[in-house]
mmCIF file of C-alpha atoms in Angstrom:
data_model
loop_
_atom_site.group_PDB
_atom_site.id
_atom_site.type_symbol
_atom_site.label_atom_id
_atom_site.label_comp_id
_atom_site.label_asym_id
_atom_site.label_seq_id
_atom_site.Cartn_x
_atom_site.Cartn_y
_atom_site.Cartn_z
ATOM 1 C CA MET A 62 -0.076 0.168 -0.296
ATOM 2 C CA LEU A 63 0.838 3.369 -0.559
ATOM 3 C CA ALA A 64 -0.292 6.038 1.908
ATOM 4 C CA TYR A 65 1.043 9.933 3.087
ATOM 5 C CA ILE A 66 2.384 10.328 6.875
ATOM 6 C CA ASN A 67 3.961 13.264 7.896
ATOM 7 C CA ARG A 68 6.585 14.384 11.223
ATOM 8 C CA ALA A 69 3.218 13.544 13.652
ATOM 9 C CA SER A 70 2.345 10.009 11.612
ATOM 10 C CA TRP A 71 5.779 9.501 11.523
ATOM 11 C CA GLU A 72 6.268 10.215 15.105
ATOM 12 C CA LYS A 73 3.416 8.090 16.264
ATOM 13 C CA SER A 74 5.533 5.109 14.189
ATOM 14 C CA LEU A 75 7.912 5.371 16.176
ATOM 15 C CA GLU A 76 7.089 5.747 19.343
ATOM 16 C CA THR A 77 4.085 2.405 19.102
ATOM 17 C CA GLY A 78 5.724 0.394 16.905
ATOM 18 C CA GLU A 79 2.367 -0.059 14.505
ATOM 19 C CA ALA A 80 2.354 2.222 11.250
ATOM 20 C CA HIS A 81 0.792 6.020 11.372
ATOM 21 C CA TYR A 82 -0.252 7.169 8.508
ATOM 22 C CA TRP A 83 -1.411 10.747 7.581
ATOM 23 C CA SER A 84 -5.214 11.161 5.799
ATOM 24 C CA ARG A 85 -5.311 13.133 3.760
ATOM 25 C CA SER A 86 -9.552 13.176 3.734
ATOM 26 C CA ARG A 87 -9.049 14.000 7.311
ATOM 27 C CA GLN A 88 -6.785 16.158 7.525
ATOM 28 C CA GLU A 89 -5.452 13.905 10.999
ATOM 29 C CA ILE A 90 -3.204 10.933 11.864
ATOM 30 C CA TRP A 91 -4.650 7.410 10.827
ATOM 31 C CA HIS A 92 -3.804 4.523 12.743
ATOM 32 C CA LYS A 93 -4.255 1.979 9.879
ATOM 33 C CA GLY A 94 -6.120 -0.847 11.413
ATOM 34 C CA GLY A 95 -7.724 1.212 14.523
ATOM 35 C CA THR A 96 -11.272 0.687 13.313
ATOM 36 C CA SER A 97 -11.076 -3.156 11.172
ATOM 37 C CA GLY A 98 -7.889 -3.652 13.970
ATOM 38 C CA ASN A 99 -5.614 -5.067 11.275
ATOM 39 C CA VAL A 100 -2.602 -2.787 11.657
ATOM 40 C CA GLN A 101 1.307 -2.973 11.070
ATOM 41 C CA LYS A 102 3.858 -4.182 12.888
ATOM 42 C CA ILE A 103 6.885 -2.972 12.500
ATOM 43 C CA LYS A 104 9.375 -4.773 11.580
ATOM 44 C CA GLU A 105 11.393 -2.895 9.373
ATOM 45 C CA ILE A 106 11.872 1.068 8.132
ATOM 46 C CA TYR A 107 14.095 2.182 4.807
ATOM 47 C CA VAL A 108 13.819 6.008 3.938
ATOM 48 C CA ASP A 109 14.695 7.189 0.119
ATOM 49 C CA CYS A 110 17.871 8.416 -0.893
ATOM 50 C CA ASP A 111 16.879 11.864 -0.889
ATOM 51 C CA ASN A 112 14.504 12.007 2.566
ATOM 52 C CA ASP A 113 11.654 11.653 0.961
ATOM 53 C CA THR A 114 8.890 8.332 1.245
ATOM 54 C CA VAL A 115 9.720 5.471 3.837
ATOM 55 C CA LEU A 116 9.466 2.250 2.873
ATOM 56 C CA LEU A 117 7.745 -0.119 6.563
ATOM 57 C CA LYS A 118 8.647 -3.535 5.796
ATOM 58 C CA VAL A 119 5.400 -4.617 9.012
ATOM 59 C CA GLU A 120 3.493 -8.411 9.856
ATOM 60 C CA GLN A 121 0.082 -7.245 8.847
ATOM 61 C CA VAL A 122 -2.543 -8.486 11.406
ATOM 62 C CA GLY A 123 -5.031 -10.365 9.450
ATOM 63 C CA GLY A 124 -3.421 -10.295 6.720
ATOM 64 C CA ALA A 125 -5.515 -7.979 4.279
ATOM 65 C CA ALA A 126 -3.933 -4.240 4.091
ATOM 66 C CA CYS A 127 -6.001 -3.178 1.239
ATOM 67 C CA HIS A 128 -8.700 -1.596 2.820
ATOM 68 C CA THR A 129 -11.427 -4.319 0.081
ATOM 69 C CA GLY A 130 -10.017 -6.997 1.480
ATOM 70 C CA TYR A 131 -7.413 -7.835 -0.404
ATOM 71 C CA GLU A 132 -3.811 -8.459 1.218
ATOM 72 C CA THR A 133 -1.685 -5.401 -1.053
ATOM 73 C CA CYS A 134 -3.929 -3.262 -2.775
ATOM 74 C CA PHE A 135 -1.868 -3.235 -5.406
ATOM 75 C CA HIS A 136 -4.392 -7.109 -6.888
ATOM 76 C CA LYS A 137 -5.344 -5.182 -9.798
ATOM 77 C CA GLN A 138 -2.669 -6.538 -12.883
ATOM 78 C CA VAL A 139 -2.978 -4.384 -16.168
ATOM 79 C CA GLY A 140 -2.560 -7.036 -18.719
ATOM 80 C CA PRO A 141 -1.437 -5.991 -22.500
ATOM 81 C CA ASP A 142 -4.528 -5.635 -24.184
ATOM 82 C CA ARG A 143 -4.785 -3.343 -20.794
ATOM 83 C CA GLY A 144 -7.624 -5.387 -19.508
ATOM 84 C CA ILE A 145 -7.622 -6.027 -15.506
ATOM 85 C CA THR A 146 -6.980 -9.087 -13.982
ATOM 86 C CA LEU A 147 -8.093 -9.498 -9.736
ATOM 87 C CA VAL A 148 -4.434 -11.102 -7.774
ATOM 88 C CA GLY A 149 -4.810 -12.965 -5.077
ATOM 89 C CA GLU A 150 -8.176 -13.381 -2.828
ATOM 90 C CA ARG A 151 -10.350 -11.275 -0.776
ATOM 91 C CA LEU A 152 -9.465 -12.496 3.146
ATOM 92 C CA PHE A 153 -12.320 -10.510 5.506
ATOM 93 C CA ASP A 154 -15.529 -8.927 3.189
ATOM 94 C CA PRO A 155 -15.712 -5.504 4.057
ATOM 95 C CA GLU A 156 -19.036 -4.731 4.431
ATOM 96 C CA ARG A 157 -18.768 -7.010 7.860
ATOM 97 C CA VAL A 158 -15.491 -5.153 9.459
ATOM 98 C CA TYR A 159 -16.990 -1.297 8.429
ATOM 99 C CA GLY A 160 -20.536 -1.445 8.122
ATOM 100 C CA LYS A 161 -22.420 -0.428 5.177
ATOM 101 C CA MET B 29 11.878 4.171 -5.980
ATOM 102 C CA LEU B 30 9.318 5.799 -5.529
ATOM 103 C CA ALA B 31 8.368 8.611 -8.055
ATOM 104 C CA TYR B 32 5.513 10.147 -10.312
ATOM 105 C CA ILE B 33 3.750 9.196 -13.501
ATOM 106 C CA ASN B 34 1.160 10.513 -15.586
ATOM 107 C CA ARG B 35 -0.546 10.094 -18.232
ATOM 108 C CA ALA B 36 1.867 10.901 -21.354
ATOM 109 C CA SER B 37 4.757 8.819 -18.951
ATOM 110 C CA TRP B 38 1.602 5.816 -18.598
ATOM 111 C CA GLU B 39 1.426 5.628 -22.075
ATOM 112 C CA LYS B 40 5.054 5.807 -23.038
ATOM 113 C CA SER B 41 6.280 2.595 -20.460
ATOM 114 C CA LEU B 42 3.198 0.862 -22.146
ATOM 115 C CA GLU B 43 3.974 1.605 -25.918
ATOM 116 C CA THR B 44 8.243 0.902 -25.078
ATOM 117 C CA GLY B 45 8.041 -1.336 -22.506
ATOM 118 C CA GLU B 46 10.087 0.455 -20.578
ATOM 119 C CA ALA B 47 8.929 2.471 -17.606
ATOM 120 C CA HIS B 48 9.216 6.365 -17.918
ATOM 121 C CA TYR B 49 8.333 8.448 -15.671
ATOM 122 C CA TRP B 50 7.705 12.272 -15.369
ATOM 123 C CA SER B 51 9.614 14.710 -14.229
ATOM 124 C CA ARG B 52 8.664 16.955 -11.645
ATOM 125 C CA SER B 53 11.755 19.705 -11.725
ATOM 126 C CA ARG B 54 12.576 19.450 -15.405
ATOM 127 C CA GLN B 55 8.767 19.002 -16.636
ATOM 128 C CA GLU B 56 9.006 16.516 -18.873
ATOM 129 C CA ILE B 57 8.464 12.582 -19.163
ATOM 130 C CA TRP B 58 11.932 10.549 -18.302
ATOM 131 C CA HIS B 59 13.145 7.726 -19.731
ATOM 132 C CA LYS B 60 14.043 5.338 -16.385
ATOM 133 C CA GLY B 61 17.985 4.222 -17.800
ATOM 134 C CA GLY B 62 17.529 6.558 -20.593
ATOM 135 C CA THR B 63 21.927 8.632 -18.934
ATOM 136 C CA SER B 64 22.692 5.315 -17.410
ATOM 137 C CA GLY B 65 21.377 2.848 -19.968
ATOM 138 C CA ASN B 66 20.543 1.061 -16.526
ATOM 139 C CA VAL B 67 16.875 1.542 -17.882
ATOM 140 C CA GLN B 68 14.223 -0.440 -16.463
ATOM 141 C CA LYS B 69 12.428 -3.250 -18.436
ATOM 142 C CA ILE B 70 9.010 -4.105 -17.019
ATOM 143 C CA LYS B 71 6.989 -7.163 -16.220
ATOM 144 C CA GLU B 72 4.564 -6.556 -14.414
ATOM 145 C CA ILE B 73 2.492 -4.213 -13.820
ATOM 146 C CA TYR B 74 -0.136 -3.377 -11.546
ATOM 147 C CA VAL B 75 -2.851 -0.390 -9.741
ATOM 148 C CA ASP B 76 -4.218 0.345 -6.716
ATOM 149 C CA CYS B 77 -7.374 0.277 -5.146
ATOM 150 C CA ASP B 78 -8.456 3.610 -6.225
ATOM 151 C CA ASN B 79 -6.487 3.988 -9.382
ATOM 152 C CA ASP B 80 -4.294 6.674 -8.688
ATOM 153 C CA THR B 81 -0.607 4.156 -8.055
ATOM 154 C CA VAL B 82 0.965 1.740 -10.280
ATOM 155 C CA LEU B 83 3.211 -0.744 -9.350
ATOM 156 C CA LEU B 84 6.629 -1.195 -12.095
ATOM 157 C CA LYS B 85 7.612 -4.658 -11.623
ATOM 158 C CA VAL B 86 10.510 -4.606 -13.629
ATOM 159 C CA GLU B 87 14.335 -5.607 -14.640
ATOM 160 C CA GLN B 88 16.143 -3.375 -13.624
ATOM 161 C CA VAL B 89 19.417 -3.406 -16.031
ATOM 162 C CA GLY B 90 22.736 -2.738 -14.511
ATOM 163 C CA GLY B 91 21.349 -4.472 -10.638
ATOM 164 C CA ALA B 92 20.404 -0.437 -10.005
ATOM 165 C CA ALA B 93 17.524 1.934 -9.799
ATOM 166 C CA CYS B 94 18.974 3.767 -7.534
ATOM 167 C CA HIS B 95 21.181 7.295 -8.230
ATOM 168 C CA THR B 96 23.454 7.224 -6.092
ATOM 169 C CA GLY B 97 24.581 3.042 -7.743
ATOM 170 C CA TYR B 98 22.095 1.852 -4.985
ATOM 171 C CA GLU B 99 20.358 -1.521 -6.483
ATOM 172 C CA THR B 100 17.460 0.038 -4.263
ATOM 173 C CA CYS B 101 17.227 4.511 -3.437
ATOM 174 C CA PHE B 102 15.690 2.192 -0.284
ATOM 175 C CA HIS B 103 18.756 1.627 0.644
ATOM 176 C CA LYS B 104 19.187 3.535 4.767
ATOM 177 C CA GLN B 105 17.486 1.853 7.303
ATOM 178 C CA VAL B 106 16.465 2.909 10.650
ATOM 179 C CA GLY B 107 17.453 1.478 13.458
ATOM 180 C CA PRO B 108 15.404 1.652 17.683
ATOM 181 C CA ASP B 109 18.076 4.353 18.057
ATOM 182 C CA ARG B 110 17.032 6.462 15.363
ATOM 183 C CA GLY B 111 20.532 5.474 13.269
ATOM 184 C CA ILE B 112 20.925 5.176 9.755
ATOM 185 C CA THR B 113 22.925 2.321 8.947
ATOM 186 C CA LEU B 114 23.954 2.283 4.430
ATOM 187 C CA VAL B 115 22.409 -1.485 3.671
ATOM 188 C CA GLY B 116 23.005 -3.057 0.750
ATOM 189 C CA GLU B 117 26.281 -2.477 -2.410
ATOM 190 C CA ARG B 118 27.073 0.745 -3.984
ATOM 191 C CA LEU B 119 26.946 -1.626 -7.949
ATOM 192 C CA PHE B 120 28.011 1.671 -9.713
ATOM 193 C CA ASP B 121 29.897 4.438 -8.590
ATOM 194 C CA PRO B 122 27.636 8.172 -9.902
ATOM 195 C CA GLU B 123 30.102 9.899 -10.895
ATOM 196 C CA ARG B 124 31.775 7.468 -13.636
ATOM 197 C CA VAL B 125 28.062 7.246 -15.091
ATOM 198 C CA TYR B 126 26.388 10.805 -14.714
ATOM 199 C CA GLY B 127 29.559 13.153 -15.165
ATOM 200 C CA LYS B 128 31.002 15.221 -11.597
#
């Protein structure tokens, strides 16, 4: 998954050992998994060459990082004909986890 | 590595099979590896759940994706004490590839 992180959510992530991002729509710190219970336990942290991107390697509680219930947000593969194939399995039903 | 892609660079990537990004500083399509020869041959393409991020799985010619000569831009690991450790090896000398 890809998400925004700012200084406040970065600090929260380091303090707690669980991934916190920055919700641009809600303009608040987003504790990933706070609603679903599918938190991300941080195992390794990397910053990139020009220090503006962070890579978190995590243990994904529940197995699914994506709010759609898939393991990864990148579950739509683009074929040579530009067609989309869904890859991976859905690990939870979003309606059950988040309500309708 | 993480980079911007726009419609023009996305189309170029699909047409040529080599990764093209969008250079915000130069405001032009950036053919990754055009200078160094370290192009990225696209093997798999994924788009994310809300269709605003692309994941390219590539064969990295030359072995190094990072302009610093490292395999990955994420070669700085952050330790528990927030110290930085360089991980991986430098595969080329940027001064030789790009000039001073």
